[in-house]
Coordinates of C-alpha atoms in Angstrom, one line a residue:
X22 CA 14.0 -30.9 5.7
X23 CA 16.0 -29.0 3.1
X24 CA 18.7 -26.6 4.1
X25 CA 18.2 -23.0 3.0
X26 CA 21.8 -22.4 2.3
X27 CA 24.6 -24.3 0.5
X28 CA 23.6 -24.0 -3.1
X29 CA 25.5 -21.8 -5.7
X30 CA 23.0 -22.8 -8.5
X31 CA 25.8 -23.5 -10.9
X32 CA 25.6 -27.3 -11.6
X33 CA 22.0 -26.8 -10.6
X34 CA 20.9 -26.8 -6.9
X35 CA 22.8 -29.9 -6.0
X36 CA 22.8 -29.7 -2.3
X37 CA 19.1 -28.9 -1.5
X38 CA 17.7 -31.2 -4.2
X39 CA 19.9 -34.0 -2.9
X40 CA 17.9 -34.0 0.3
X41 CA 14.6 -34.3 -1.6
X42 CA 16.2 -37.2 -3.6
X43 CA 17.2 -38.8 -0.3
X44 CA 13.6 -38.7 0.9
X45 CA 12.3 -40.3 -2.3
X46 CA 14.8 -43.1 -1.7
X47 CA 13.8 -43.5 1.9
X48 CA 17.3 -42.7 3.3
X49 CA 17.4 -43.3 7.1
X50 CA 19.7 -40.3 7.4
X51 CA 17.4 -37.7 6.0
X52 CA 14.9 -36.0 8.4
X53 CA 11.3 -35.2 7.4
X54 CA 9.1 -32.8 9.2
X55 CA 5.8 -34.2 10.2
X56 CA 3.4 -31.4 11.1
X57 CA 0.7 -33.8 12.3
X58 CA 2.8 -35.3 15.1
X59 CA 4.9 -32.2 15.8
X60 CA 8.3 -33.9 15.5
X61 CA 10.9 -34.9 12.9
X62 CA 11.1 -38.5 11.6
X63 CA 13.6 -40.1 9.2
X64 CA 12.7 -40.6 5.6
X65 CA 12.3 -44.4 5.7
X66 CA 9.9 -44.1 8.7
X67 CA 7.9 -41.3 7.0
X68 CA 7.5 -43.3 3.7
X69 CA 6.5 -46.4 5.7
X70 CA 3.9 -44.5 7.7
X71 CA 2.5 -43.0 4.5
X72 CA 2.4 -46.4 2.7
X73 CA 4.8 -45.2 0.0
X74 CA 7.4 -47.4 -1.4
X75 CA 10.9 -45.8 -1.7
X76 CA 12.3 -45.6 -5.2
X77 CA 15.5 -47.2 -6.5
X78 CA 17.3 -45.0 -8.9
X79 CA 18.8 -46.4 -12.2
X80 CA 21.3 -45.0 -14.6
X81 CA 21.3 -41.2 -14.8
X82 CA 18.1 -40.8 -12.7
X83 CA 20.0 -39.5 -9.7
X84 CA 21.8 -37.0 -11.7
X85 CA 18.6 -36.0 -13.5
X86 CA 17.0 -35.3 -10.1
X87 CA 19.7 -33.2 -8.5
X88 CA 21.5 -31.6 -11.4
X89 CA 19.0 -28.9 -12.3
X90 CA 17.4 -25.6 -11.4
X91 CA 14.2 -27.0 -9.8
X92 CA 14.9 -25.6 -6.3
X93 CA 15.8 -22.0 -7.4
X94 CA 13.0 -22.0 -10.1
X95 CA 10.4 -23.1 -7.5
X96 CA 11.6 -20.4 -5.1
X97 CA 11.5 -17.8 -7.8
X98 CA 8.0 -18.8 -8.9
X99 CA 6.6 -18.3 -5.4
X100 CA 8.4 -15.0 -5.0
X101 CA 7.2 -13.7 -8.4
X102 CA 3.6 -14.7 -7.6
X103 CA 3.7 -12.6 -4.4
X104 CA 5.5 -9.7 -6.2
X105 CA 2.8 -9.5 -8.8
X106 CA 0.2 -9.1 -6.1
X107 CA 2.2 -6.3 -4.4
X108 CA 2.7 -4.6 -7.8
X109 CA -1.1 -4.6 -8.2
X110 CA -1.7 -3.4 -4.7
X111 CA 0.8 -0.5 -5.2
X112 CA -1.4 0.8 -8.0
X113 CA -4.6 0.6 -5.9
X114 CA -2.7 2.3 -3.0
X115 CA -1.6 5.0 -5.4
X116 CA -5.2 5.7 -6.3
X117 CA -6.1 5.8 -2.6
X118 CA -3.3 8.2 -2.0
X119 CA -4.4 10.5 -4.8
X120 CA -7.8 10.7 -3.1
X121 CA -6.3 11.1 0.4
X122 CA -4.1 14.0 -0.8
X123 CA -7.0 15.6 -2.8
X124 CA -5.0 14.9 -6.0
X125 CA -6.2 15.1 -9.6
X126 CA -6.9 12.2 -12.0
X127 CA -5.3 14.5 -14.7
X128 CA -1.9 12.9 -14.2
X129 CA -3.3 9.6 -15.6
X130 CA -4.9 11.1 -18.7
X131 CA -4.4 8.7 -21.7
X132 CA -2.7 11.5 -23.6
X133 CA 0.5 11.1 -21.5
X134 CA 0.8 7.5 -22.6
X135 CA -0.1 8.3 -26.2
X136 CA 2.9 10.6 -26.5
X137 CA 5.2 8.2 -24.5
X138 CA 3.8 4.8 -25.2
X139 CA 5.8 2.6 -22.9
X140 CA 3.6 -0.5 -22.3
X141 CA 4.0 -0.5 -18.5
X142 CA 3.1 3.2 -18.2
X143 CA 0.0 2.6 -20.4
X144 CA -1.1 -0.2 -18.1
X145 CA -0.5 1.4 -14.8
X146 CA -2.0 4.8 -15.9
X147 CA -5.1 3.0 -17.1
X148 CA -5.5 1.0 -13.9
X149 CA -5.1 4.0 -11.6
X150 CA -7.4 6.1 -13.7
X151 CA -10.2 3.5 -13.6
X152 CA -9.6 3.0 -9.8
X153 CA -10.3 6.7 -9.3
X154 CA -13.6 6.7 -11.2
X155 CA -16.5 8.0 -9.1
X156 CA -14.3 9.7 -6.5
X157 CA -15.6 12.9 -4.8
X158 CA -12.0 13.5 -3.5
X159 CA -9.9 13.3 -6.6
X160 CA -10.9 16.4 -8.6
X161 CA -9.6 18.4 -11.5
X162 CA -7.5 21.5 -10.4
X163 CA -7.4 24.9 -12.1
X164 CA -5.2 26.7 -9.6
X165 CA -7.7 29.6 -9.3
X166 CA -8.1 29.2 -5.6
X167 CA -4.4 29.9 -5.1
X168 CA -3.5 26.2 -4.6
X169 CA -0.7 24.4 -6.5
X170 CA -1.7 23.5 -10.0
X171 CA 0.3 20.2 -9.9
X172 CA 0.2 17.3 -7.5
X173 CA 3.2 16.1 -5.7
X174 CA 5.7 13.8 -7.5
X175 CA 4.8 10.7 -5.5
X176 CA 1.3 10.6 -7.2
X177 CA 1.8 12.8 -10.3
X178 CA 4.6 10.6 -11.7
X179 CA 3.3 7.3 -10.3
X180 CA 2.5 5.8 -13.7
X181 CA 5.9 6.6 -15.0
X182 CA 7.5 5.1 -11.9
X183 CA 5.4 1.9 -11.8
X184 CA 5.4 1.4 -15.6
X185 CA 9.0 0.2 -15.9
X186 CA 8.6 -2.0 -12.8
X187 CA 5.7 -3.8 -14.5
X188 CA 7.8 -4.3 -17.6
X189 CA 10.6 -5.8 -15.6
X190 CA 8.2 -8.1 -13.8
X191 CA 6.7 -9.2 -17.1
X192 CA 10.1 -10.2 -18.4
X193 CA 10.9 -11.9 -15.1
X194 CA 7.6 -13.9 -15.4
X195 CA 8.5 -14.9 -19.0
X196 CA 12.0 -16.1 -17.8
X197 CA 10.6 -18.2 -15.0
X198 CA 7.7 -19.6 -17.1
X199 CA 10.3 -20.9 -19.6
X200 CA 12.5 -22.2 -16.8
X201 CA 9.7 -24.2 -15.1
X202 CA 8.9 -25.9 -18.4
X203 CA 12.5 -26.7 -19.4
X204 CA 15.0 -29.6 -19.0
X205 CA 17.9 -28.4 -16.9
X206 CA 19.9 -31.5 -16.1
X207 CA 23.1 -32.6 -17.7
X208 CA 23.9 -34.5 -19.9
X209 CA 20.7 -34.5 -21.9
X210 CA 19.5 -37.2 -24.3
X211 CA 17.9 -36.2 -27.6
X212 CA 15.4 -38.1 -29.6
X213 CA 18.1 -40.0 -31.4
X214 CA 19.6 -41.3 -28.2
X215 CA 22.6 -39.1 -28.3
X216 CA 24.1 -37.9 -24.9
X217 CA 24.7 -34.1 -25.2
X218 CA 26.9 -32.5 -22.6
X219 CA 26.1 -28.8 -22.0
X220 CA 25.2 -26.3 -19.4
X221 CA 21.4 -26.1 -19.1
X222 CA 21.9 -26.4 -15.3
X223 CA 23.4 -22.9 -15.1
X224 CA 20.5 -20.9 -13.5
X225 CA 21.5 -17.4 -14.6
X226 CA 18.0 -17.0 -16.2
X227 CA 16.5 -17.5 -12.7
X228 CA 19.1 -15.0 -11.2
X229 CA 18.2 -12.5 -13.9
X230 CA 14.5 -12.7 -13.1
X231 CA 15.1 -12.4 -9.3
X232 CA 17.5 -9.5 -9.6
X233 CA 14.8 -7.6 -11.7
X234 CA 12.1 -8.6 -9.2
X235 CA 14.2 -7.4 -6.2
X236 CA 14.9 -4.1 -7.9
X237 CA 11.2 -3.8 -8.7
X238 CA 10.3 -4.5 -5.0
X239 CA 12.7 -1.7 -3.9
X240 CA 11.2 0.7 -6.4
X241 CA 7.6 0.0 -5.3
X242 CA 8.7 0.4 -1.7
X243 CA 10.4 3.7 -2.3
X244 CA 7.3 5.1 -4.0
X245 CA 4.9 3.9 -1.3
X246 CA 7.2 5.2 1.4
X247 CA 7.0 8.7 0.0
X248 CA 3.3 8.6 -0.6
X249 CA 2.7 7.4 3.0
X250 CA 4.9 10.0 4.5
X251 CA 3.2 12.8 2.6
X252 CA -0.2 11.7 4.0
X253 CA 1.2 11.7 7.6
X254 CA 3.1 15.0 7.2
X255 CA 0.7 18.0 7.5
X256 CA 3.1 20.1 5.5
X257 CA 2.4 17.9 2.4
X258 CA -1.0 16.4 3.0
X259 CA -3.3 19.3 2.0
X260 CA -5.2 19.5 5.2
X261 CA -4.8 16.2 6.9
X262 CA -3.9 16.4 10.6
X263 CA -0.3 15.6 11.8
X264 CA 0.2 11.8 12.2
X265 CA -3.3 11.3 10.9
X266 CA -4.8 11.8 14.3
X267 CA -8.5 11.8 14.8
X268 CA -8.0 13.2 18.3
X269 CA -6.5 16.5 19.3
X270 CA -3.0 16.9 17.7
X271 CA -1.4 17.9 21.0
X272 CA -2.7 14.8 22.7
X273 CA -2.1 12.0 20.2
X274 CA 0.5 10.8 17.7
X275 CA -1.0 7.5 16.6
X276 CA 0.7 7.2 13.1
X277 CA 4.1 8.6 14.2
X278 CA 5.1 5.0 14.8
X279 CA 4.1 4.1 11.3
X280 CA 6.2 7.0 10.0
X281 CA 9.3 5.6 11.7
X282 CA 8.3 2.0 10.8
X283 CA 8.1 2.6 7.1
X284 CA 11.4 4.5 7.1
X285 CA 13.1 1.4 8.6
X286 CA 11.4 -0.9 6.1
X287 CA 12.4 1.3 3.1
X288 CA 16.0 1.4 4.3
X289 CA 16.0 -2.4 4.5
X290 CA 14.6 -2.7 1.0
X291 CA 17.4 -0.5 -0.3
X292 CA 20.0 -2.8 1.3
X293 CA 18.3 -5.9 -0.1
X294 CA 18.2 -4.4 -3.6
X295 CA 22.0 -4.8 -4.1
X296 CA 22.9 -7.4 -6.8
X297 CA 23.9 -10.9 -5.8
X298 CA 27.1 -11.0 -7.8
X299 CA 29.7 -12.3 -5.3
X300 CA 30.7 -15.2 -7.4
X301 CA 33.5 -17.5 -6.3
X302 CA 35.0 -20.7 -7.7
X303 CA 33.8 -24.0 -6.3
X304 CA 34.5 -27.7 -6.5
X305 CA 38.2 -27.2 -7.0
X306 CA 37.6 -24.7 -9.8
X307 CA 35.2 -26.9 -11.8
X308 CA 32.2 -24.7 -11.1
X309 CA 34.1 -21.5 -12.0
X310 CA 30.9 -19.7 -13.0
X311 CA 27.9 -19.9 -10.6
X312 CA 24.6 -18.1 -10.9
X313 CA 23.7 -17.9 -7.2
X314 CA 20.1 -18.1 -8.2
X315 CA 18.8 -19.6 -5.0
X316 CA 20.6 -17.0 -3.0
X317 CA 19.1 -14.3 -5.1
X318 CA 15.7 -15.9 -4.8
X319 CA 15.9 -16.1 -1.0
X320 CA 16.8 -12.5 -0.6
X321 CA 14.1 -11.5 -3.0
X322 CA 11.7 -13.5 -0.8
X323 CA 12.9 -11.5 2.1
X324 CA 12.3 -8.3 0.1
X325 CA 8.7 -9.5 -0.6
X326 CA 8.1 -9.9 3.2
X327 CA 9.5 -6.5 3.9
X328 CA 7.5 -4.8 1.1
X329 CA 4.3 -6.7 2.4
X330 CA 4.8 -5.0 5.7
X331 CA 5.2 -1.6 4.0
X332 CA 2.1 -2.2 1.9
X333 CA 0.1 -3.2 5.1
X334 CA 1.3 0.0 6.9
X335 CA 0.4 2.1 3.8
X336 CA -3.0 0.6 3.5
X337 CA -3.8 1.2 7.2
X338 CA -2.6 4.8 6.8
X339 CA -4.6 5.4 3.6
X340 CA -7.8 4.1 5.1
X341 CA -7.2 6.4 8.1
X342 CA -6.6 9.4 5.8
X343 CA -9.7 8.7 3.7
X344 CA -11.8 8.5 6.9
X345 CA -10.4 11.9 8.0
X346 CA -11.3 13.4 4.7
X347 CA -14.8 12.0 4.9
X348 CA -15.2 13.1 8.5
X349 CA -14.3 16.7 7.5
X350 CA -16.6 16.7 4.5
X351 CA -19.4 15.4 6.7
X352 CA -18.7 18.2 9.1
X353 CA -18.8 20.8 6.3
X354 CA -22.0 19.3 4.9
X355 CA -23.5 19.5 8.4
X356 CA -22.7 23.1 9.1
X357 CA -23.1 24.7 5.7
X358 CA -26.7 25.7 5.9
X359 CA -26.5 27.2 9.4
X360 CA -23.2 28.9 8.5
X361 CA -24.7 30.7 5.5
X362 CA -27.8 31.7 7.6
X363 CA -25.5 33.2 10.3
X364 CA -23.6 35.2 7.7
X365 CA -26.7 36.5 6.0
X366 CA -28.2 37.5 9.4
X367 CA -25.0 39.4 10.2
X368 CA -25.0 41.2 6.8
X369 CA -28.7 42.2 7.1
X370 CA -28.0 43.7 10.5
X371 CA -25.1 45.6 9.1
X372 CA -26.9 47.3 6.2
X373 CA -30.4 47.6 4.9
X374 CA -29.0 48.2 1.5
X375 CA -27.1 45.0 0.6
X376 CA -24.7 45.5 -2.2
X377 CA -23.6 42.9 -4.8
X378 CA -20.3 42.5 -2.9
X379 CA -22.2 42.0 0.3
X380 CA -24.3 39.2 -1.3
X381 CA -21.1 37.3 -2.1
X382 CA -20.0 37.4 1.6
X383 CA -21.5 34.0 2.6
X384 CA -19.7 32.2 -0.2
X385 CA -16.5 34.2 0.5
X386 CA -16.5 33.3 4.2
X387 CA -17.3 29.7 3.4
X388 CA -14.3 29.4 1.1
X389 CA -12.3 31.1 3.9
X390 CA -13.5 28.5 6.4
X391 CA -12.4 25.7 4.1
X392 CA -9.0 27.3 3.6
X393 CA -8.7 27.9 7.4
X394 CA -9.4 24.2 8.1
X395 CA -6.5 23.3 5.8
X396 CA -4.1 25.8 7.4
X397 CA -4.8 25.0 11.0
X398 CA -4.7 21.2 11.1
X399 CA -2.0 21.2 13.7
X400 CA -4.0 23.2 16.2
X401 CA -6.3 21.6 18.8
X402 CA -10.0 22.2 18.0
X403 CA -10.7 24.4 21.0
X404 CA -8.2 26.9 19.7
X405 CA -8.6 26.2 16.0
X406 CA -12.1 27.3 15.4
X407 CA -12.0 30.6 17.3
X408 CA -8.7 31.3 15.4
X409 CA -10.4 30.7 12.1
X410 CA -13.4 32.9 13.1
X411 CA -11.1 35.8 14.0
X412 CA -9.4 35.7 10.6
X413 CA -12.7 36.4 9.0
X414 CA -12.5 40.1 10.0
X415 CA -10.6 41.1 6.9
X416 CA -12.9 39.4 4.3
X417 CA -15.9 40.8 6.2
X418 CA -14.5 44.4 6.1
X419 CA -13.5 43.9 2.4
X420 CA -17.1 42.9 1.4
X421 CA -19.2 45.3 3.4
X422 CA -19.4 49.0 2.7
X423 CA -17.2 50.7 5.2
X424 CA -19.8 53.3 6.1
X425 CA -22.2 50.5 7.1
X426 CA -19.9 48.3 9.2
X427 CA -21.2 47.9 12.7
X428 CA -18.1 46.6 14.6
X429 CA -20.2 45.3 17.5
X430 CA -22.3 43.1 15.2
X431 CA -19.2 41.8 13.4
X432 CA -17.5 41.0 16.7
X433 CA -20.6 39.3 18.0
X434 CA -20.8 37.2 14.9
X435 CA -17.1 36.2 15.3
X436 CA -17.4 35.5 19.0
X437 CA -20.3 33.2 18.5
X438 CA -19.0 31.5 15.3
X439 CA -15.9 30.0 16.9
X440 CA -17.5 28.1 19.8
X441 CA -20.4 26.9 17.5
X442 CA -18.0 25.5 14.9
X443 CA -15.9 23.9 17.7
X444 CA -19.0 22.2 19.2
X445 CA -20.2 21.1 15.8
X446 CA -16.8 19.7 15.0
X447 CA -16.6 17.6 18.2
X448 CA -20.1 16.4 17.8
X449 CA -19.5 15.3 14.2
X450 CA -16.2 13.7 15.2
X451 CA -17.8 11.6 17.9
X452 CA -20.6 10.5 15.6
X453 CA -18.2 9.6 12.8
X454 CA -16.0 7.5 15.0
X455 CA -19.0 5.5 16.0
X456 CA -20.6 4.9 12.5
X457 CA -18.6 6.8 10.0
X458 CA -18.1 5.4 6.5
X459 CA -16.0 7.0 3.8
X460 CA -17.2 4.7 1.0
X461 CA -19.7 7.1 -0.6
X462 CA -16.9 9.5 -1.3
X463 CA -14.4 7.1 -2.7
X464 CA -13.5 5.9 -6.2
X465 CA -14.1 2.4 -7.4
X466 CA -10.7 1.1 -6.3
X467 CA -10.5 2.7 -2.9
X468 CA -14.1 1.8 -2.1
X469 CA -13.5 -1.9 -2.5
X470 CA -10.2 -1.9 -0.6
X471 CA -11.5 0.3 2.1
X472 CA -14.5 -2.0 2.6
X473 CA -12.3 -5.1 2.8
X474 CA -10.1 -3.5 5.5
X475 CA -12.9 -1.9 7.5
X476 CA -15.6 -4.6 7.2
X477 CA -14.0 -7.9 6.3
X478 CA -10.9 -7.6 8.4
X479 CA -12.6 -5.4 11.0
X480 CA -9.8 -2.8 11.3
X481 CA -11.5 0.4 12.6
X482 CA -10.6 4.0 12.2
X483 CA -8.0 4.5 14.9
X484 CA -8.2 7.0 17.7
X485 CA -6.8 7.0 21.3
X486 CA -9.7 5.3 23.0
X487 CA -9.6 2.4 20.5
X488 CA -6.0 1.5 21.3
X489 CA -6.1 2.0 25.1
X490 CA -4.5 -0.8 27.0
X491 CA -7.4 -2.8 28.6
X492 CA -7.5 -3.0 32.4
X493 CA -6.2 -6.1 34.1
X494 CA -9.8 -6.8 35.3
X495 CA -11.1 -6.7 31.7
X496 CA -8.4 -9.0 30.5
X497 CA -9.0 -11.4 33.4
X498 CA -12.7 -11.4 32.8
X499 CA -12.1 -12.3 29.1
X500 CA -13.8 -9.2 27.9
X501 CA -10.9 -8.6 25.4
X502 CA -8.9 -11.3 23.6
X503 CA -5.9 -9.1 22.9
X504 CA -4.8 -5.6 23.7
X505 CA -5.4 -3.5 20.5
X506 CA -2.3 -1.7 19.1
X507 CA -1.4 0.0 15.9
X508 CA 1.1 -2.8 15.3
X509 CA -1.5 -5.4 15.9
X510 CA -3.8 -3.9 13.3
X511 CA -0.9 -3.6 10.8
X512 CA -0.1 -7.2 11.4
X513 CA -3.7 -8.2 10.7
X514 CA -3.5 -6.5 7.3
X515 CA -0.1 -8.0 6.7
X516 CA -1.3 -11.6 7.4
X517 CA -4.3 -11.1 5.1
X518 CA -2.0 -10.0 2.2
X519 CA 0.4 -12.9 3.0
X520 CA -2.3 -15.5 3.0
X521 CA -3.6 -14.2 -0.4
X522 CA -6.9 -12.9 1.0
X523 CA -6.6 -9.7 -1.1
X524 CA -6.2 -11.6 -4.4
X525 CA -10.0 -12.2 -5.0
X526 CA -10.6 -8.6 -4.1
X527 CA -8.0 -7.4 -6.6
X528 CA -9.3 -9.7 -9.3
X529 CA -12.9 -8.6 -8.8
X530 CA -11.9 -5.0 -8.8
X531 CA -9.9 -5.2 -12.0
X532 CA -12.7 -7.1 -13.8
X533 CA -15.4 -4.6 -12.7
X534 CA -13.3 -1.5 -13.4
X535 CA -12.1 -2.6 -16.8
X536 CA -15.6 -3.8 -17.8
X537 CA -16.9 -0.3 -17.0
X538 CA -14.1 1.2 -19.1
X539 CA -15.1 -1.0 -22.0
X540 CA -18.8 0.1 -21.8
X541 CA -17.8 3.8 -21.9
X542 CA -15.8 3.4 -25.1

């Protein structure tokens, strides 16, 4: 059992490595954790049980074992491995957010990287662009419908934000790769048998890699936090309901807790991002410079765990947002034909002589309905659709010749339209919650990640009835293993990331997307 604390990583990681050395020598004062028997044993007993002979150290061997950066380099290696995974997930999540916010792939056009060719920006822009391929949600914008021409910063500048992070992580990777394949004890003996006294034990290279990694973790977290909040907030989500509720907005606030949760996580990442530079003299002033590499590595590992929680929350939110988009598109696809027929019938009753302007009324009102859905996301459906129907009076009067308008017919159309749309919405919602699937509308990256969360992990689209506390009778009868909660589903995704279950999905996604890009060149 190795203590977490106690190393300043100056003359190497003397204290923690000394415990490992003690185990190798079978010291009866060093405890060893034995998972199989559920208790600690001493090193001599552990080696005897394993049939391993303890070693006897000769000249310089003890110093060679303890006087090096093995502990901090090993910690940094594990941390960097996980950070690479999170950096890759952040690019996939950005693509999912672009789709959830009905963003444009234009921000990732190769031209931006051609005129500003930072390697990290080139890579992240390319990745996000290929992840968006095939999406029905991420479309080019022309601003003609009165919407904003440009996307929000959190997605529009994502490649420029992620790019420098990737470059820092690449340099950190190079530093740790060199460190893990280096001799770091002291003194060293060269090929001629000379003893050379130097300072390869000073682990500043490891500290440098960990400081960059921790800053990268904070930067990724800050971006994902903003993206996630903009999906949850109806003022910035382009038509998603408040708190990503599938139920009526006044009766549910499922993702409000996620909003608060990610705020706390991002604040903690900001605290952890501070530099580990509180260097003090040690060993009566002999170790007057110390790198604190293991301390930096430990706090970076904490940052990885916090960012993993944030990524899990974001992924859960993104899948929910994509389902809500798909549910609305399914609703629109389902009512379009009947909607046009109702409008045409109303126009024909108004005037036998249909003008060119009148012919455009069905398309005009259809666009008005879509705009109304975006503007009324905070309303309960029972009030929402009658409200949208009532606002159609003005476009109807604008399109029909004034001398031919029959107010009774127009009012009858409006009075019937609202309840019909409401009933159709509720029917569609219930059907989607049972067997809905957003996959056909998603880009290559989102589709694979969505499928893994929904099918492999079994995390459903969330609504109130899916997180109701089971009755005591149901729990007692064993009908449910665990009461479902938003936190429980977030933890499920978190554990999957932590165990590396997403890595094969990421690798397969990258290989498929980049192969398609090569074929198109």
